[in-house]
Tab-separated table of C-alpha atoms and ligand atoms in Angstrom:
chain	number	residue	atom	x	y	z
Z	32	UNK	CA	0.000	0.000	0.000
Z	33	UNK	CA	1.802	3.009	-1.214
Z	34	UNK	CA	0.594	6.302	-2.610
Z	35	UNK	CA	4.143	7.024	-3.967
Z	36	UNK	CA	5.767	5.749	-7.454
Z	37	UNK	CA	9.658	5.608	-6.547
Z	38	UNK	CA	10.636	5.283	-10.041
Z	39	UNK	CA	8.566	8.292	-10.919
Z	40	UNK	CA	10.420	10.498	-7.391
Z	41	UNK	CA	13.611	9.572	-8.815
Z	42	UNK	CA	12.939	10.312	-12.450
Z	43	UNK	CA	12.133	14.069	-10.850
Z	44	UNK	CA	14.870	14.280	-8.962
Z	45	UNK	CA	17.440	13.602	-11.745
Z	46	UNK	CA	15.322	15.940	-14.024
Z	47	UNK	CA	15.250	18.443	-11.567
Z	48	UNK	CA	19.355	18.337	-11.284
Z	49	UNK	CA	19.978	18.385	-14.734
Z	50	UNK	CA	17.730	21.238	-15.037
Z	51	UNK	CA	20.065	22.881	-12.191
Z	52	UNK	CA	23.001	21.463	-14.755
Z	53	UNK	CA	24.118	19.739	-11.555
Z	54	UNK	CA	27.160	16.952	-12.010
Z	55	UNK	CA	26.671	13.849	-14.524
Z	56	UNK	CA	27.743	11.660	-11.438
Z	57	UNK	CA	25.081	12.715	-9.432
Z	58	UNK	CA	22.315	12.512	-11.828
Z	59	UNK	CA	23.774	9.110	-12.925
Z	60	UNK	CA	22.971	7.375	-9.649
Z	61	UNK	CA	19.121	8.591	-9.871
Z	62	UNK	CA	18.701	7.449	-13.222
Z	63	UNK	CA	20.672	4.568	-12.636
Z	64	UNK	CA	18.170	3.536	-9.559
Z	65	UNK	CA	15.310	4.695	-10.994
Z	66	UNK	CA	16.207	2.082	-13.909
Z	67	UNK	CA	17.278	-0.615	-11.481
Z	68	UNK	CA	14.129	-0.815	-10.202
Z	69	UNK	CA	12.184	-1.471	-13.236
Z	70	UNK	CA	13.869	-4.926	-13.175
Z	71	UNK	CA	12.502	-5.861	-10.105
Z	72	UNK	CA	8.498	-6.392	-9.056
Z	73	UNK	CA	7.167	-3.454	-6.940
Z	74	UNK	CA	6.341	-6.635	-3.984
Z	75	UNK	CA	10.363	-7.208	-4.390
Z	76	UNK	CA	11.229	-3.681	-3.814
Z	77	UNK	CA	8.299	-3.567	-0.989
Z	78	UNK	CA	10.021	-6.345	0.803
Z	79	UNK	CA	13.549	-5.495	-0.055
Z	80	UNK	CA	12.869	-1.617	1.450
Z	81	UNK	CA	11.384	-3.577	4.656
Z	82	UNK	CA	14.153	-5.483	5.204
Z	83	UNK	CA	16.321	-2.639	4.744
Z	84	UNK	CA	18.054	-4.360	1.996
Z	85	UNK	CA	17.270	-1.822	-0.815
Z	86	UNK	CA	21.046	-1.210	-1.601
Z	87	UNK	CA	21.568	-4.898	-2.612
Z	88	UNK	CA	19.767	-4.192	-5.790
Z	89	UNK	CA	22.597	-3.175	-8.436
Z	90	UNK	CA	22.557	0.634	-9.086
Z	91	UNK	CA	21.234	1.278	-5.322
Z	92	UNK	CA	23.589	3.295	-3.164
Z	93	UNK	CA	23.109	4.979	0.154
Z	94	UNK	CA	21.115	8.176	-1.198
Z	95	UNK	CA	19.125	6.669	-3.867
Z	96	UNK	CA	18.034	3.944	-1.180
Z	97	UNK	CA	16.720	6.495	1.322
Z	98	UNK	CA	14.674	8.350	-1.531
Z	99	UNK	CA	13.330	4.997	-2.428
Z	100	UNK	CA	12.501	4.066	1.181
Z	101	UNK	CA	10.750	7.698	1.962
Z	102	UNK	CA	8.491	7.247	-1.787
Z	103	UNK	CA	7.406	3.734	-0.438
Z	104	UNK	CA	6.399	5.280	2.688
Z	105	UNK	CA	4.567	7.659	0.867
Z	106	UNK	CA	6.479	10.388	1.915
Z	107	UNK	CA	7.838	12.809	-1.118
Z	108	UNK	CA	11.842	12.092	-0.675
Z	109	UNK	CA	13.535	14.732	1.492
Z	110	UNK	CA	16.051	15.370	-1.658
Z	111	UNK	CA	13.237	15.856	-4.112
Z	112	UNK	CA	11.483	18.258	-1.571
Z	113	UNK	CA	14.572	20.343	-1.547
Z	114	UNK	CA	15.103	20.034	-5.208
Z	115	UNK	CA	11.110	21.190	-5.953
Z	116	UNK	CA	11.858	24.578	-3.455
Z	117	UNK	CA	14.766	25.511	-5.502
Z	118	UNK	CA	12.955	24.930	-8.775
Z	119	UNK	CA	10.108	27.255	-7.729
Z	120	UNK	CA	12.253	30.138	-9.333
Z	121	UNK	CA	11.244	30.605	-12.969
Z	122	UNK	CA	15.169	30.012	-14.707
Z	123	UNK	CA	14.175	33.452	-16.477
Z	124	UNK	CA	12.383	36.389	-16.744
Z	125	UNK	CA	10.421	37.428	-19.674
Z	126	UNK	CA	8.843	35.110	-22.681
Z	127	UNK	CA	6.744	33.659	-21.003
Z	128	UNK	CA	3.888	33.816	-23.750
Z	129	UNK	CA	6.497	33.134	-26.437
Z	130	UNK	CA	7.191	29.783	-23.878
Z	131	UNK	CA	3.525	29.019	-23.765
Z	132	UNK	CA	3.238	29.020	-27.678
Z	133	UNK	CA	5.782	26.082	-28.452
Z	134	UNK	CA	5.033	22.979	-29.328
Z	135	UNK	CA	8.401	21.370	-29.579
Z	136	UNK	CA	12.189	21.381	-29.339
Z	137	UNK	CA	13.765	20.862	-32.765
Z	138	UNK	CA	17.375	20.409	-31.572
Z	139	UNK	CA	18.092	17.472	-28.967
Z	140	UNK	CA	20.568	15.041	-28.412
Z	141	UNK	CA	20.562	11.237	-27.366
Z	142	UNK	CA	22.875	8.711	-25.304
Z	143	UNK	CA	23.207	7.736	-28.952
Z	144	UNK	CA	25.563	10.934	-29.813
Z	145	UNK	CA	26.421	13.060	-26.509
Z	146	UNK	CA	23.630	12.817	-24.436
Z	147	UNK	CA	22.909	11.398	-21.188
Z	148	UNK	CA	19.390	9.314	-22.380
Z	149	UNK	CA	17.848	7.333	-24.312
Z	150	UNK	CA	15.472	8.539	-26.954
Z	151	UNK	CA	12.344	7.182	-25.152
Z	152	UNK	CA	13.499	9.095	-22.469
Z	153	UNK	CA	13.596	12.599	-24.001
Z	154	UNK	CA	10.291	12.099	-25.375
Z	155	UNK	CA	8.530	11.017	-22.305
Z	156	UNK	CA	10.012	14.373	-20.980
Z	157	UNK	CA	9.241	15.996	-23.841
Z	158	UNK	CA	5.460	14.915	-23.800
Z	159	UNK	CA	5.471	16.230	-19.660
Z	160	UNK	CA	6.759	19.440	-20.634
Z	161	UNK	CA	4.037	19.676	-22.919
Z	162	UNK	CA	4.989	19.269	-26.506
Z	163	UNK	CA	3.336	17.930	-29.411
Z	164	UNK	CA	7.142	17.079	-30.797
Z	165	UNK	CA	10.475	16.321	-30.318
Z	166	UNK	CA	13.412	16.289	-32.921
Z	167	UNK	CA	16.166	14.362	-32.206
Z	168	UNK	CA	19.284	15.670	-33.467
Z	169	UNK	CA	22.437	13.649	-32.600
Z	170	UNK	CA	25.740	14.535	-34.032
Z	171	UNK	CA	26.796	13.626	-37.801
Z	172	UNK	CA	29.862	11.281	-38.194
Z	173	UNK	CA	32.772	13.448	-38.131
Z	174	UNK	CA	32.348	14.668	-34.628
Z	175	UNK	CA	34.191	11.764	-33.038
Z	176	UNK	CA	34.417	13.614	-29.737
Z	177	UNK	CA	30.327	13.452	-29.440
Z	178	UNK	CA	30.392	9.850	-30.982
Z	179	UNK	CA	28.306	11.076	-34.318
Z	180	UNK	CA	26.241	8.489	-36.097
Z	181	UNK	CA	27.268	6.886	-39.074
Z	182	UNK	CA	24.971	6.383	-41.617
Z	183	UNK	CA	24.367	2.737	-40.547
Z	184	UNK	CA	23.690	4.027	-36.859
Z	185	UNK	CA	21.647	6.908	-38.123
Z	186	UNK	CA	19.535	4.749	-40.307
Z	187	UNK	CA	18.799	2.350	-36.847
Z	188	UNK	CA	18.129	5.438	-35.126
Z	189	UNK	CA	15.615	5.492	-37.183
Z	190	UNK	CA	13.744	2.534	-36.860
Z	191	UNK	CA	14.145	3.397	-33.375
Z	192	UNK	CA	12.007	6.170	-33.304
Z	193	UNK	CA	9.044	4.379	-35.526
Z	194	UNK	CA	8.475	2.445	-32.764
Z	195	UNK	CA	8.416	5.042	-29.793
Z	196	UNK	CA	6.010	7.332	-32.282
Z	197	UNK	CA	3.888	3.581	-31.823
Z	198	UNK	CA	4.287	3.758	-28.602
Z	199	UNK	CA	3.505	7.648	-27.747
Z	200	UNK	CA	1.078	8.997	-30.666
Z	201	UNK	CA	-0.052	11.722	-30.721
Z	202	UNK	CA	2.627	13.027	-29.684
Z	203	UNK	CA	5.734	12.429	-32.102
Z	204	UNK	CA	9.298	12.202	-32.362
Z	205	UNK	CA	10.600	13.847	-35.607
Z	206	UNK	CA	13.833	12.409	-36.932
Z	207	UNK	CA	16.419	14.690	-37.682
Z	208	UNK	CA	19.859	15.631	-37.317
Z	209	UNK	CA	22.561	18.306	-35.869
Z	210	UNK	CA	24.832	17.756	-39.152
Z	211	UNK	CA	28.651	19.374	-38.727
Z	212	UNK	CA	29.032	22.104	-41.644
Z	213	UNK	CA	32.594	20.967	-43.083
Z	214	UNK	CA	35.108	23.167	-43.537
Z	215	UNK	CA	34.518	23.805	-47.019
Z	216	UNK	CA	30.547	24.077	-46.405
Z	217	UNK	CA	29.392	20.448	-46.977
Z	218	UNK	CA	26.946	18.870	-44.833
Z	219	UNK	CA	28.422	15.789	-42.857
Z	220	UNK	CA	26.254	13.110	-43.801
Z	221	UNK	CA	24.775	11.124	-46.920
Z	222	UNK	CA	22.370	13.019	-49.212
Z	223	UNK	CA	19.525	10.673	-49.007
Z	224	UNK	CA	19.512	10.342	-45.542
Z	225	UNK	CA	19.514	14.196	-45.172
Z	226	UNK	CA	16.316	14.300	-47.489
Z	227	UNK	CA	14.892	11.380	-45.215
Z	228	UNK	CA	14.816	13.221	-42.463
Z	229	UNK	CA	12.356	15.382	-41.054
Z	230	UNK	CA	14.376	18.457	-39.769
Z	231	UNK	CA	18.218	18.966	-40.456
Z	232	UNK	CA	20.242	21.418	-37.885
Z	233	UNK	CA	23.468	22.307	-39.397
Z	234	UNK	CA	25.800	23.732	-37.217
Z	235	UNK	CA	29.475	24.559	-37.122
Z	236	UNK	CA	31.785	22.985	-35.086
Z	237	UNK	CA	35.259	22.646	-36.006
Z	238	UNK	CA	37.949	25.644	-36.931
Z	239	UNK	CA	35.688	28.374	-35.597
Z	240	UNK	CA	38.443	30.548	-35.779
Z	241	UNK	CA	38.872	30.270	-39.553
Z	242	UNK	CA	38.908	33.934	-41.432
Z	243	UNK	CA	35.701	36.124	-41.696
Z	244	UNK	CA	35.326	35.534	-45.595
Z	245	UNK	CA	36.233	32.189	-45.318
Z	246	UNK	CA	33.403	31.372	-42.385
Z	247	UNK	CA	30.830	33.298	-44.443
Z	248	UNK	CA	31.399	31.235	-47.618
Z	249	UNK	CA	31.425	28.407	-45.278
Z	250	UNK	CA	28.145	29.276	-43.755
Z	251	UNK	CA	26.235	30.559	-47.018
Z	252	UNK	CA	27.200	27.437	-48.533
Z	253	UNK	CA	25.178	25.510	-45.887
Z	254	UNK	CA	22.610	27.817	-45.666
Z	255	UNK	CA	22.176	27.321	-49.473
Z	256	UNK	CA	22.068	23.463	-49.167
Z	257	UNK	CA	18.288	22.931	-49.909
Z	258	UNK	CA	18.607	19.908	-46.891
Z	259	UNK	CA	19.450	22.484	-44.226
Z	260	UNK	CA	16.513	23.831	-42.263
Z	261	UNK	CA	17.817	25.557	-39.412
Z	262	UNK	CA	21.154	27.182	-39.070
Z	263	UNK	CA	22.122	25.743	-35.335
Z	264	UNK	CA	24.263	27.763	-32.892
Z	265	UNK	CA	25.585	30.572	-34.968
Z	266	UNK	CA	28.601	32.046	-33.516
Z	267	UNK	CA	29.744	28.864	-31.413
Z	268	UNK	CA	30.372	31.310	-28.733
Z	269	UNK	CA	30.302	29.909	-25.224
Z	270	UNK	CA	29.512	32.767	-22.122
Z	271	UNK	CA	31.068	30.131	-19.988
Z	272	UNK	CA	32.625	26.735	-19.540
Z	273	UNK	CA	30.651	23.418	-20.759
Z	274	UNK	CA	30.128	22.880	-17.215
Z	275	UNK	CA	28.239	26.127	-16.728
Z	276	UNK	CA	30.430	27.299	-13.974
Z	277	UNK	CA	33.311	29.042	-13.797
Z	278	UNK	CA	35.415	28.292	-16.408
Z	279	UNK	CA	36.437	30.205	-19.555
Z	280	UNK	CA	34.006	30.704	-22.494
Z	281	UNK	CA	34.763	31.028	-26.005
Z	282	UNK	CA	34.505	34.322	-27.952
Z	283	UNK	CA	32.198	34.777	-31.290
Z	284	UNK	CA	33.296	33.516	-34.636
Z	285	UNK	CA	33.688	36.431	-37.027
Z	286	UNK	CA	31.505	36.007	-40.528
Z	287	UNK	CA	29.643	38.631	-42.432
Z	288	UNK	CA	25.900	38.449	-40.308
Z	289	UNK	CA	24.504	40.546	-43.114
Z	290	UNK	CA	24.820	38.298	-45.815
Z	291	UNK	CA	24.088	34.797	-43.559
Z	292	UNK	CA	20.581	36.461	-42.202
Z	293	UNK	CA	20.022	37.644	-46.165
Z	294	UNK	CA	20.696	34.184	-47.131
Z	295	UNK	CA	18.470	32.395	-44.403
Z	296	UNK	CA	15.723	34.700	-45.756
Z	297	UNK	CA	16.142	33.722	-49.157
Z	298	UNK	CA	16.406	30.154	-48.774
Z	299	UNK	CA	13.604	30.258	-45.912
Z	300	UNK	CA	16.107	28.746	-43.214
Z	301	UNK	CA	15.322	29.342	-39.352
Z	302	UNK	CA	18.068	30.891	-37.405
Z	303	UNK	CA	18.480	28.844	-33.799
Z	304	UNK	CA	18.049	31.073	-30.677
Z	305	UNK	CA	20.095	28.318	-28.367
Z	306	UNK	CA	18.993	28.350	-24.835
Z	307	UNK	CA	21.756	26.280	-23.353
Z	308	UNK	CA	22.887	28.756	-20.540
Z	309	UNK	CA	26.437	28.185	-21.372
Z	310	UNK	CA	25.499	29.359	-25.390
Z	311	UNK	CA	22.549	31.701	-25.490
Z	312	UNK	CA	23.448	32.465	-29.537
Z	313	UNK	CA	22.939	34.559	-31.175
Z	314	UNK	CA	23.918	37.403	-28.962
Z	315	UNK	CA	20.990	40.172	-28.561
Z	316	UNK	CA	22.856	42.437	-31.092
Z	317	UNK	CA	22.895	39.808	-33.866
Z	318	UNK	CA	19.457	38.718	-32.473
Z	319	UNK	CA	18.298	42.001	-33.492
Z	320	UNK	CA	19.853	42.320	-36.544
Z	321	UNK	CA	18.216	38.968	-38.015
Z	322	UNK	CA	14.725	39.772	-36.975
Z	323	UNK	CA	15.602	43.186	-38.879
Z	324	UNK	CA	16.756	40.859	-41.532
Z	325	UNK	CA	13.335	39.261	-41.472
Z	326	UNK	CA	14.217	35.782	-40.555
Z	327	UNK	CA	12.603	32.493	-39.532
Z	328	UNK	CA	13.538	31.596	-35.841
Z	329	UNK	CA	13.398	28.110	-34.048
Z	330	UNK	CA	13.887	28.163	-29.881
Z	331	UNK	CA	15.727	25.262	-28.933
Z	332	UNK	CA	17.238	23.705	-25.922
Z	333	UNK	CA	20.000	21.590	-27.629
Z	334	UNK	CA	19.301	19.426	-24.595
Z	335	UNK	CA	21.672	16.650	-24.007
Z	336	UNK	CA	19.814	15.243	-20.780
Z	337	UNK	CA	16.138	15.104	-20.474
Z	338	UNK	CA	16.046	17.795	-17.590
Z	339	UNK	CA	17.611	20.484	-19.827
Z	340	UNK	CA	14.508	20.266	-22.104
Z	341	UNK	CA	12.957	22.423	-19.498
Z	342	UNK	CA	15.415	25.459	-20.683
Z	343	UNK	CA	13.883	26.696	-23.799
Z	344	UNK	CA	12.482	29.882	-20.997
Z	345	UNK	CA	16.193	31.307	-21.376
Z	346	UNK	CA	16.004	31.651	-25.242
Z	347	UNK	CA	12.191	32.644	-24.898
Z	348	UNK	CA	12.945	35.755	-22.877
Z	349	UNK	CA	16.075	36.891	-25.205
Z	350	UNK	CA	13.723	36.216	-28.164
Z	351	UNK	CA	11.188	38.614	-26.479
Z	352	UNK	CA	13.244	41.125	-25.587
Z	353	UNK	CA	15.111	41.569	-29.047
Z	354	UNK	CA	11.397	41.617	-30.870
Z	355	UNK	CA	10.777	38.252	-32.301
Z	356	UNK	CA	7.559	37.538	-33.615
Z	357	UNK	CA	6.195	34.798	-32.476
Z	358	UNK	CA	4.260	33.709	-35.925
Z	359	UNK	CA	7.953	33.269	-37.223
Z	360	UNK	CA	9.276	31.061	-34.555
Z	361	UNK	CA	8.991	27.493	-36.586
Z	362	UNK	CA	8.293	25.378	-33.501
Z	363	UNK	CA	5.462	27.436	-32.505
Z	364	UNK	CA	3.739	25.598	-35.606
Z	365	UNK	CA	2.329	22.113	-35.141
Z	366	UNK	CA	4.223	19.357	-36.512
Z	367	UNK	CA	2.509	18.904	-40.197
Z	368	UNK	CA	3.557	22.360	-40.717
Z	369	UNK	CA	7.016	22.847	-39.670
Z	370	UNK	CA	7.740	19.152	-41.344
Z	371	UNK	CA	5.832	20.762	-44.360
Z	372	UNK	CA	8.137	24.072	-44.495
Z	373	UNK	CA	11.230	21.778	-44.308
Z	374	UNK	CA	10.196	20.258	-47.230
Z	375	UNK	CA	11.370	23.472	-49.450
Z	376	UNK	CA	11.301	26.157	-47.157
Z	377	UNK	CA	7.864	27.730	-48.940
Z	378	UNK	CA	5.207	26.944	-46.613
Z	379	UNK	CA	4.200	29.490	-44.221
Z	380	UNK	CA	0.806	28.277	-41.828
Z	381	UNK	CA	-1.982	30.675	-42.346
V	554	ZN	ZN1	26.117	21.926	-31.762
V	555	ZN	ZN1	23.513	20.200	-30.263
């Protein structure tokens, strides 16, 4: 007899720290018991937790077991009640209409590239945070340090995701990609698996300290590529470490914004507002200058753990306070239209 779901206490509490972009190790043993715990039969755990022998189940440890214990008493665990008090401060100010009017994330990553879960995962989140969609975007092949897909993994991905749309219609997982732009402007991935997809994110990753002229070629070459629907992470600039702490950021690359916002207008590609806290790119200025420009927009978390799908607020408020209209945000469309525009960039919803 318990009024509690422990699996479901710890499922909060690791979204809730990598929300907080708390340590990997932390939110590792959460996830960790929360899946541990599927294996066994609720009576198991029941008699395990009675017996006080929670922490011989593999992936238990001293913190995780007391959570566990508290949920089966029916009490909400003392670590989530902390966690839910610090939450109660909106991460940002502003945007919160713009928030409101999503209906997806178009750029997220997997435990098959980078991230820290499954694809089943980040949709389940997805769906509780109140989407209609998720694109997954892992990394293309080239980025060895994120483990991109190859083709062949890419093309199981796939299949993949048929089955969780089975599983969680209406609400559905786009396919899609984060594809590296190559040095010379390439896309790094196989043509027909680019047109297969539903939503292509083509970012930069590599030399981002290459010339002005030569990054603008580079970037109007990807803009131009008719399989490139959103133009990810602009300037690569970082305001702080990876971690999000107190390490050193990255500076802007250089490239001519005037003639990549022109060219996103003319090919009808969306320019990313990222809302990872360690990103937020564009900067306001260039923000700005591309809704001057006239440009599509998408708002996306670039989550790489299911908790940091709860950060699109931090690109909502920068996207209301440098004017963006919210008719020309892409994922405040439903799904049939923004997989419609990415067909060839035409469509506009009424
Ligand atoms: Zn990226
Ligand atoms: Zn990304």
């Amino acid at each position: 007899m318990t009024a509690r779901d422990p699996v479901a206490d710890l499922r909060r509490i690791a979204f809730l720290l990598e929300r907080a972009l708390e340590s990997t190790y932390k939110i590792k043993a959460f996830r960790g018991a929360g899946s541990a715990l599927l294996g066994h039969s609720p009576e198991e755990i029941a008699e395990l937790a009675a017996a006080g022998q929670l922490k011989t189940v593999k992936g238990v440890g001293d913190t995780t077991a007391k959570a566990i214990a508290e949920s089966l008493a029916g009490e909400p665990p003392a670590y989530l009640v902390k966690l839910e008090a610090e939450a109660q401060k909106p991460l940002a100010v502003g945007g919160e209409a713009l928030r409101a009017a999503l209906r997806g994330d178009c750029h997220t990553h997997s435990d098959w590239s980078d991230g820290g879960s499954p694809p089943a995962e980040m949709a389940f989140t997805a769906r509780e945070l109140g989407h209609d969609y998720l694109v997954l975007t892992d990394h293309s092949p080239n980025l060895t340090v994120a483990n991109g897909l190859s083709p062949e993994r890419l093309r199981r991905q796939l299949e993949v995701v048929a089955r969780i749309n089975e599983r969680l219609a209406p609400f559905r997982v786009l396919t899609g990609i984060e594809v590296n732009i190559n040095e010379d402007g390439t896309l790094d991935q196989e043509e027909d698996l680019l047109a297969e997809l539903d939503v292509v994110v083509a970012s930069v990753h590599s030399k981002l300290r290459m010339g002005s002229a030569q990054m603008t070629e580079r970037m109007l070459a990807a803009i131009e590529n008719p399989h490139t629907d959103i133009l990810g992470h602009c300037t690569g600039r970082m305001v702080r470490g990876r971690d999000g702490r107190n390490k050193e950021g990255r500076p802007e690359s250089t490239f001519d914004a005037d003639a990549v916002f022109k060219a996103c207008v003319a090919n009808g590609v969306a320019v990313e507002i990222n809302s990872r806290p360690e990103r937020l790119d564009p900067p306001r200025r260039l923000l700005r200058q591309a809704v001057e420009a006239g440009c599509l927009f998408s708002i996306d978390s670039d989550a790489h753990a299911p908790g940091q799908l709860d950060w699109q607020p931090y690109g909502c408020s920068r996207a209301e306070e440098c004017g963006v209209d919210p008719a020309t945000v892409v994922n405040t469309w439903d799904a049939d239209d923004l997989v419609t525009w990415s067909l060839d960039h035409s469509y506009r919803p009424a």
